[in-house]
Structures are given as structure tokens and as C-alpha cells.
Amino acid sequence: FSQKNYPEEPKKFSFEYPFKIFYTGAHGDANALNVIVDAARLLINLPIKIIFVGDGPEKQKLIEYSNGLKNISFQDSVPKKDIPNLLKDAHAIILTLKGVKLFSYGVSPNKLYDAYAIGRPVITNVPGDINDEVNDNRLGFTAESDNPQDLFEAIKKLFFTNRSERILMSNRARKLAETIYSREKIIYKYNCLLNELIN
């Protein structure tokens, strides 16, 4: 993984060539995407675009709720196999969940591992293991759940992080995907464990 895997960008972001943050996945109540919309209201003076990709019971409400915001767009769902190609233009990936205590124990959203696999900085507001992992590995910035102001601050921090540091975040994310979350390695460890139990 190297700089060439991170998207091209202008010397200075503008409303014509904005900093692109992607959310991919379900648009449901648990995803708390209204918090992203509220954060986007605070971001209107910065050249940042948030792109929601996916579907769900809250999508139409979110479209209505974000009416008039030019820094948000909505796209249809895409097949899982097309996600890497879709995210190649992303400067960052965002992940939110409602502030439910259960989510701080071992929740593992696919979109997080998509971000790691493609190598992109992460913005997340999921307390517990996920925020800790992002902070401990310096993969992006985190916020409190259900707190648009705090999410706005996290997005702003990443936007003002220089490109070279964002590339390092991307590299660290990709390394985590390869060393910790590699399907082959997980299957191998699981197989070893089963063999130990059998024997």
C-alpha cells in the first residue's frame, strides 16, 4: 500500500473539488445518520462533501431532513463486490451508531473493515472497542455518539490533517486489515483452535 492508492487531490480543496467522506451501508434507526446530517449543517463553510450510499427505512426521512444542504448527497446501494471501486475516490470513511450501551461491546460493522481494507482514514462515534481501536492505532478521529458538535469537530480535525499524515493513517488501516482482520489468518487460527480441542 502506498500514496498511489490514496486518491488524488488538489493543492487546496474547494467546493468544486471537495474532501469526500463516504458512508456506505444501512440507513436505519440504529445507524444514527441524522447525527451526520446535523454535523454537516455545521460544515457548510468548508469544502467537504458527505456521500451516503445504501438504503434502509430511514433513507427518505434523511433525504427530507437534509433538504437544502449542498454538502450531502445520496446514492443507491451497490453490490458488495463494487464497494472497493466506489470507495477509491473517498478521502475518508464515516461510521456512526446510536448511543446504545450494547454497541460498545464487540459490534463489528462491515463498513469499518471495508475502510481498513481499502486503506482510508476513519471517522467514528461508536464508543468502546471501535473508537478505542481507531484512537489506539491512529486511524482517524473519533467522537461521542449522538453528539453532532463532537462529530463536526472530528470531521474538521481530519479535514485539516495534512495529506502525508492521512496517507499514514491509510497505511496503518491497511496494515490492520492484513495482520488482524485477514480472513485467511482468522480461518487459520480458528482451525488451529478446533484441532487443539479435537486432540
mmCIF file of N, CA and C in Angstrom, residues 19-23 36 39 43 48-50 91-97 111-112 115-116 120-126 130-131 134-135 139-144 147-148 150-161 166 169:
data_model
loop_
_atom_site.group_PDB
_atom_site.id
_atom_site.type_symbol
_atom_site.label_atom_id
_atom_site.label_comp_id
_atom_site.label_asym_id
_atom_site.label_seq_id
_atom_site.Cartn_x
_atom_site.Cartn_y
_atom_site.Cartn_z
ATOM 1 N N PHE A 19 -13.333 17.634 -0.272
ATOM 2 C CA PHE A 19 -12.859 16.499 0.534
ATOM 3 C C PHE A 19 -14.054 15.560 0.669
ATOM 4 N N LYS A 20 -13.915 14.312 0.198
ATOM 5 C CA LYS A 20 -15.067 13.402 0.121
ATOM 6 C C LYS A 20 -15.059 12.378 1.251
ATOM 7 N N ILE A 21 -16.164 12.351 1.978
ATOM 8 C CA ILE A 21 -16.344 11.385 3.064
ATOM 9 C C ILE A 21 -17.517 10.485 2.688
ATOM 10 N N PHE A 22 -17.286 9.180 2.698
ATOM 11 C CA PHE A 22 -18.328 8.228 2.308
ATOM 12 C C PHE A 22 -18.895 7.494 3.519
ATOM 13 N N TYR A 23 -20.211 7.343 3.495
ATOM 14 C CA TYR A 23 -20.887 6.394 4.387
ATOM 15 C C TYR A 23 -21.509 5.343 3.482
ATOM 16 N N ILE A 36 -24.953 12.654 11.461
ATOM 17 C CA ILE A 36 -24.054 13.100 10.384
ATOM 18 C C ILE A 36 -24.651 14.305 9.676
ATOM 19 N N ALA A 39 -24.168 17.285 11.802
ATOM 20 C CA ALA A 39 -22.764 17.721 11.728
ATOM 21 C C ALA A 39 -22.503 18.443 10.408
ATOM 22 N N LEU A 43 -20.797 22.156 8.889
ATOM 23 C CA LEU A 43 -19.649 22.093 7.975
ATOM 24 C C LEU A 43 -19.853 22.883 6.688
ATOM 25 N N ILE A 48 -16.280 20.270 2.059
ATOM 26 C CA ILE A 48 -16.387 18.858 2.432
ATOM 27 C C ILE A 48 -17.705 18.330 1.888
ATOM 28 N N LYS A 49 -17.667 17.146 1.284
ATOM 29 C CA LYS A 49 -18.891 16.516 0.761
ATOM 30 C C LYS A 49 -19.066 15.166 1.431
ATOM 31 N N ILE A 50 -20.263 14.915 1.956
ATOM 32 C CA ILE A 50 -20.567 13.624 2.580
ATOM 33 C C ILE A 50 -21.512 12.870 1.652
ATOM 34 N N HIS A 91 -11.798 10.226 0.539
ATOM 35 C CA HIS A 91 -10.671 10.696 1.353
ATOM 36 C C HIS A 91 -10.803 10.168 2.779
ATOM 37 N N ALA A 92 -12.024 9.766 3.147
ATOM 38 C CA ALA A 92 -12.270 9.199 4.484
ATOM 39 C C ALA A 92 -13.580 8.436 4.467
ATOM 40 N N ILE A 93 -13.723 7.565 5.483
ATOM 41 C CA ILE A 93 -14.950 6.788 5.669
ATOM 42 C C ILE A 93 -15.536 7.171 7.027
ATOM 43 N N ILE A 94 -16.853 7.318 7.075
ATOM 44 C CA ILE A 94 -17.511 7.662 8.338
ATOM 45 C C ILE A 94 -18.421 6.525 8.787
ATOM 46 N N LEU A 95 -18.451 6.318 10.080
ATOM 47 C CA LEU A 95 -19.264 5.254 10.683
ATOM 48 C C LEU A 95 -19.915 5.795 11.945
ATOM 49 N N THR A 96 -21.244 5.723 12.011
ATOM 50 C CA THR A 96 -21.949 6.160 13.215
ATOM 51 C C THR A 96 -22.940 5.093 13.664
ATOM 52 N N LEU A 97 -23.178 5.061 14.958
ATOM 53 C CA LEU A 97 -24.245 4.250 15.547
ATOM 54 C C LEU A 97 -24.875 5.033 16.684
ATOM 55 N N LYS A 111 -18.624 -1.959 7.247
ATOM 56 C CA LYS A 111 -18.069 -0.750 6.639
ATOM 57 C C LYS A 111 -16.734 -0.342 7.268
ATOM 58 N N LEU A 112 -16.528 -0.694 8.534
ATOM 59 C CA LEU A 112 -15.259 -0.392 9.190
ATOM 60 C C LEU A 112 -14.131 -1.185 8.535
ATOM 61 N N ALA A 115 -13.217 0.048 5.149
ATOM 62 C CA ALA A 115 -12.313 1.207 5.248
ATOM 63 C C ALA A 115 -10.881 0.753 5.492
ATOM 64 N N TYR A 116 -10.707 -0.213 6.382
ATOM 65 C CA TYR A 116 -9.366 -0.744 6.648
ATOM 66 C C TYR A 116 -8.785 -1.396 5.395
ATOM 67 N N ARG A 120 -8.282 3.680 4.261
ATOM 68 C CA ARG A 120 -8.778 5.051 4.354
ATOM 69 C C ARG A 120 -8.894 5.464 5.822
ATOM 70 N N PRO A 121 -8.643 6.746 6.121
ATOM 71 C CA PRO A 121 -8.872 7.230 7.479
ATOM 72 C C PRO A 121 -10.347 7.062 7.862
ATOM 73 N N VAL A 122 -10.579 6.909 9.158
ATOM 74 C CA VAL A 122 -11.922 6.628 9.671
ATOM 75 C C VAL A 122 -12.372 7.723 10.626
ATOM 76 N N ILE A 123 -13.626 8.104 10.494
ATOM 77 C CA ILE A 123 -14.290 8.971 11.479
ATOM 78 C C ILE A 123 -15.404 8.139 12.087
ATOM 79 N N THR A 124 -15.402 7.988 13.396
ATOM 80 C CA THR A 124 -16.405 7.134 14.026
ATOM 81 C C THR A 124 -16.864 7.697 15.369
ATOM 82 N N ASN A 125 -18.098 7.363 15.729
ATOM 83 C CA ASN A 125 -18.622 7.794 17.031
ATOM 84 C C ASN A 125 -19.136 6.598 17.834
ATOM 85 N N VAL A 126 -18.555 5.421 17.599
ATOM 86 C CA VAL A 126 -19.020 4.200 18.264
ATOM 87 C C VAL A 126 -18.174 3.963 19.514
ATOM 88 N N ILE A 130 -14.526 0.077 19.130
ATOM 89 C CA ILE A 130 -14.257 0.676 17.816
ATOM 90 C C ILE A 130 -13.536 2.014 17.958
ATOM 91 N N ASN A 131 -14.079 2.932 18.767
ATOM 92 C CA ASN A 131 -13.378 4.203 18.980
ATOM 93 C C ASN A 131 -11.975 3.967 19.541
ATOM 94 N N VAL A 134 -9.588 2.798 16.744
ATOM 95 C CA VAL A 134 -9.234 3.909 15.847
ATOM 96 C C VAL A 134 -8.243 4.850 16.536
ATOM 97 N N ASN A 135 -8.498 5.162 17.811
ATOM 98 C CA ASN A 135 -7.588 6.054 18.544
ATOM 99 C C ASN A 135 -6.240 5.400 18.813
ATOM 100 N N LEU A 139 -5.893 5.827 13.387
ATOM 101 C CA LEU A 139 -6.505 5.560 12.078
ATOM 102 C C LEU A 139 -7.429 6.684 11.629
ATOM 103 N N GLY A 140 -7.640 7.688 12.471
ATOM 104 C CA GLY A 140 -8.568 8.761 12.157
ATOM 105 C C GLY A 140 -8.951 9.487 13.427
ATOM 106 N N PHE A 141 -10.205 9.946 13.485
ATOM 107 C CA PHE A 141 -10.677 10.690 14.654
ATOM 108 C C PHE A 141 -12.032 10.168 15.105
ATOM 109 N N THR A 142 -12.282 10.307 16.400
ATOM 110 C CA THR A 142 -13.500 9.762 16.987
ATOM 111 C C THR A 142 -14.299 10.853 17.689
ATOM 112 N N ALA A 143 -15.575 10.540 17.908
ATOM 113 C CA ALA A 143 -16.486 11.479 18.574
ATOM 114 C C ALA A 143 -17.396 10.718 19.527
ATOM 115 N N GLU A 144 -18.062 11.454 20.383
ATOM 116 C CA GLU A 144 -19.095 10.861 21.238
ATOM 117 C C GLU A 144 -20.305 10.525 20.375
ATOM 118 N N ASN A 147 -23.748 13.069 19.264
ATOM 119 C CA ASN A 147 -23.244 14.420 19.533
ATOM 120 C C ASN A 147 -22.762 15.054 18.228
ATOM 121 N N PRO A 148 -23.662 15.759 17.518
ATOM 122 C CA PRO A 148 -23.285 16.346 16.220
ATOM 123 C C PRO A 148 -22.112 17.319 16.312
ATOM 124 N N ASP A 150 -19.592 17.254 18.397
ATOM 125 C CA ASP A 150 -18.357 16.490 18.553
ATOM 126 C C ASP A 150 -17.972 15.807 17.240
ATOM 127 N N LEU A 151 -18.968 15.326 16.501
ATOM 128 C CA LEU A 151 -18.699 14.702 15.202
ATOM 129 C C LEU A 151 -18.169 15.747 14.220
ATOM 130 N N PHE A 152 -18.746 16.914 14.249
ATOM 131 C CA PHE A 152 -18.273 18.034 13.432
ATOM 132 C C PHE A 152 -16.791 18.313 13.719
ATOM 133 N N GLU A 153 -16.431 18.326 15.001
ATOM 134 C CA GLU A 153 -15.028 18.585 15.386
ATOM 135 C C GLU A 153 -14.102 17.492 14.855
ATOM 136 N N ALA A 154 -14.559 16.223 14.930
ATOM 137 C CA ALA A 154 -13.739 15.104 14.441
ATOM 138 C C ALA A 154 -13.526 15.206 12.926
ATOM 139 N N ILE A 155 -14.600 15.532 12.203
ATOM 140 C CA ILE A 155 -14.510 15.683 10.742
ATOM 141 C C ILE A 155 -13.560 16.830 10.396
ATOM 142 N N LYS A 156 -13.726 17.931 11.117
ATOM 143 C CA LYS A 156 -12.890 19.117 10.870
ATOM 144 C C LYS A 156 -11.411 18.807 11.126
ATOM 145 N N LYS A 157 -11.138 18.057 12.200
ATOM 146 C CA LYS A 157 -9.747 17.676 12.513
ATOM 147 C C LYS A 157 -9.128 16.894 11.359
ATOM 148 N N LEU A 158 -9.894 15.940 10.821
ATOM 149 C CA LEU A 158 -9.358 15.138 9.724
ATOM 150 C C LEU A 158 -9.162 15.991 8.478
ATOM 151 N N PHE A 159 -10.112 16.857 8.207
ATOM 152 C CA PHE A 159 -10.019 17.726 7.037
ATOM 153 C C PHE A 159 -8.755 18.584 7.093
ATOM 154 N N PHE A 160 -8.416 19.073 8.279
ATOM 155 C CA PHE A 160 -7.242 19.934 8.430
ATOM 156 C C PHE A 160 -5.949 19.152 8.692
ATOM 157 N N THR A 161 -6.044 17.816 8.696
ATOM 158 C CA THR A 161 -4.839 16.986 8.800
ATOM 159 C C THR A 161 -4.165 16.952 7.434
ATOM 160 N N ARG A 166 -2.569 11.772 6.570
ATOM 161 C CA ARG A 166 -3.738 10.970 6.189
ATOM 162 C C ARG A 166 -3.312 9.706 5.444
ATOM 163 N N MET A 169 -2.260 7.297 8.061
ATOM 164 C CA MET A 169 -3.465 6.694 8.652
ATOM 165 C C MET A 169 -3.973 5.569 7.752
#
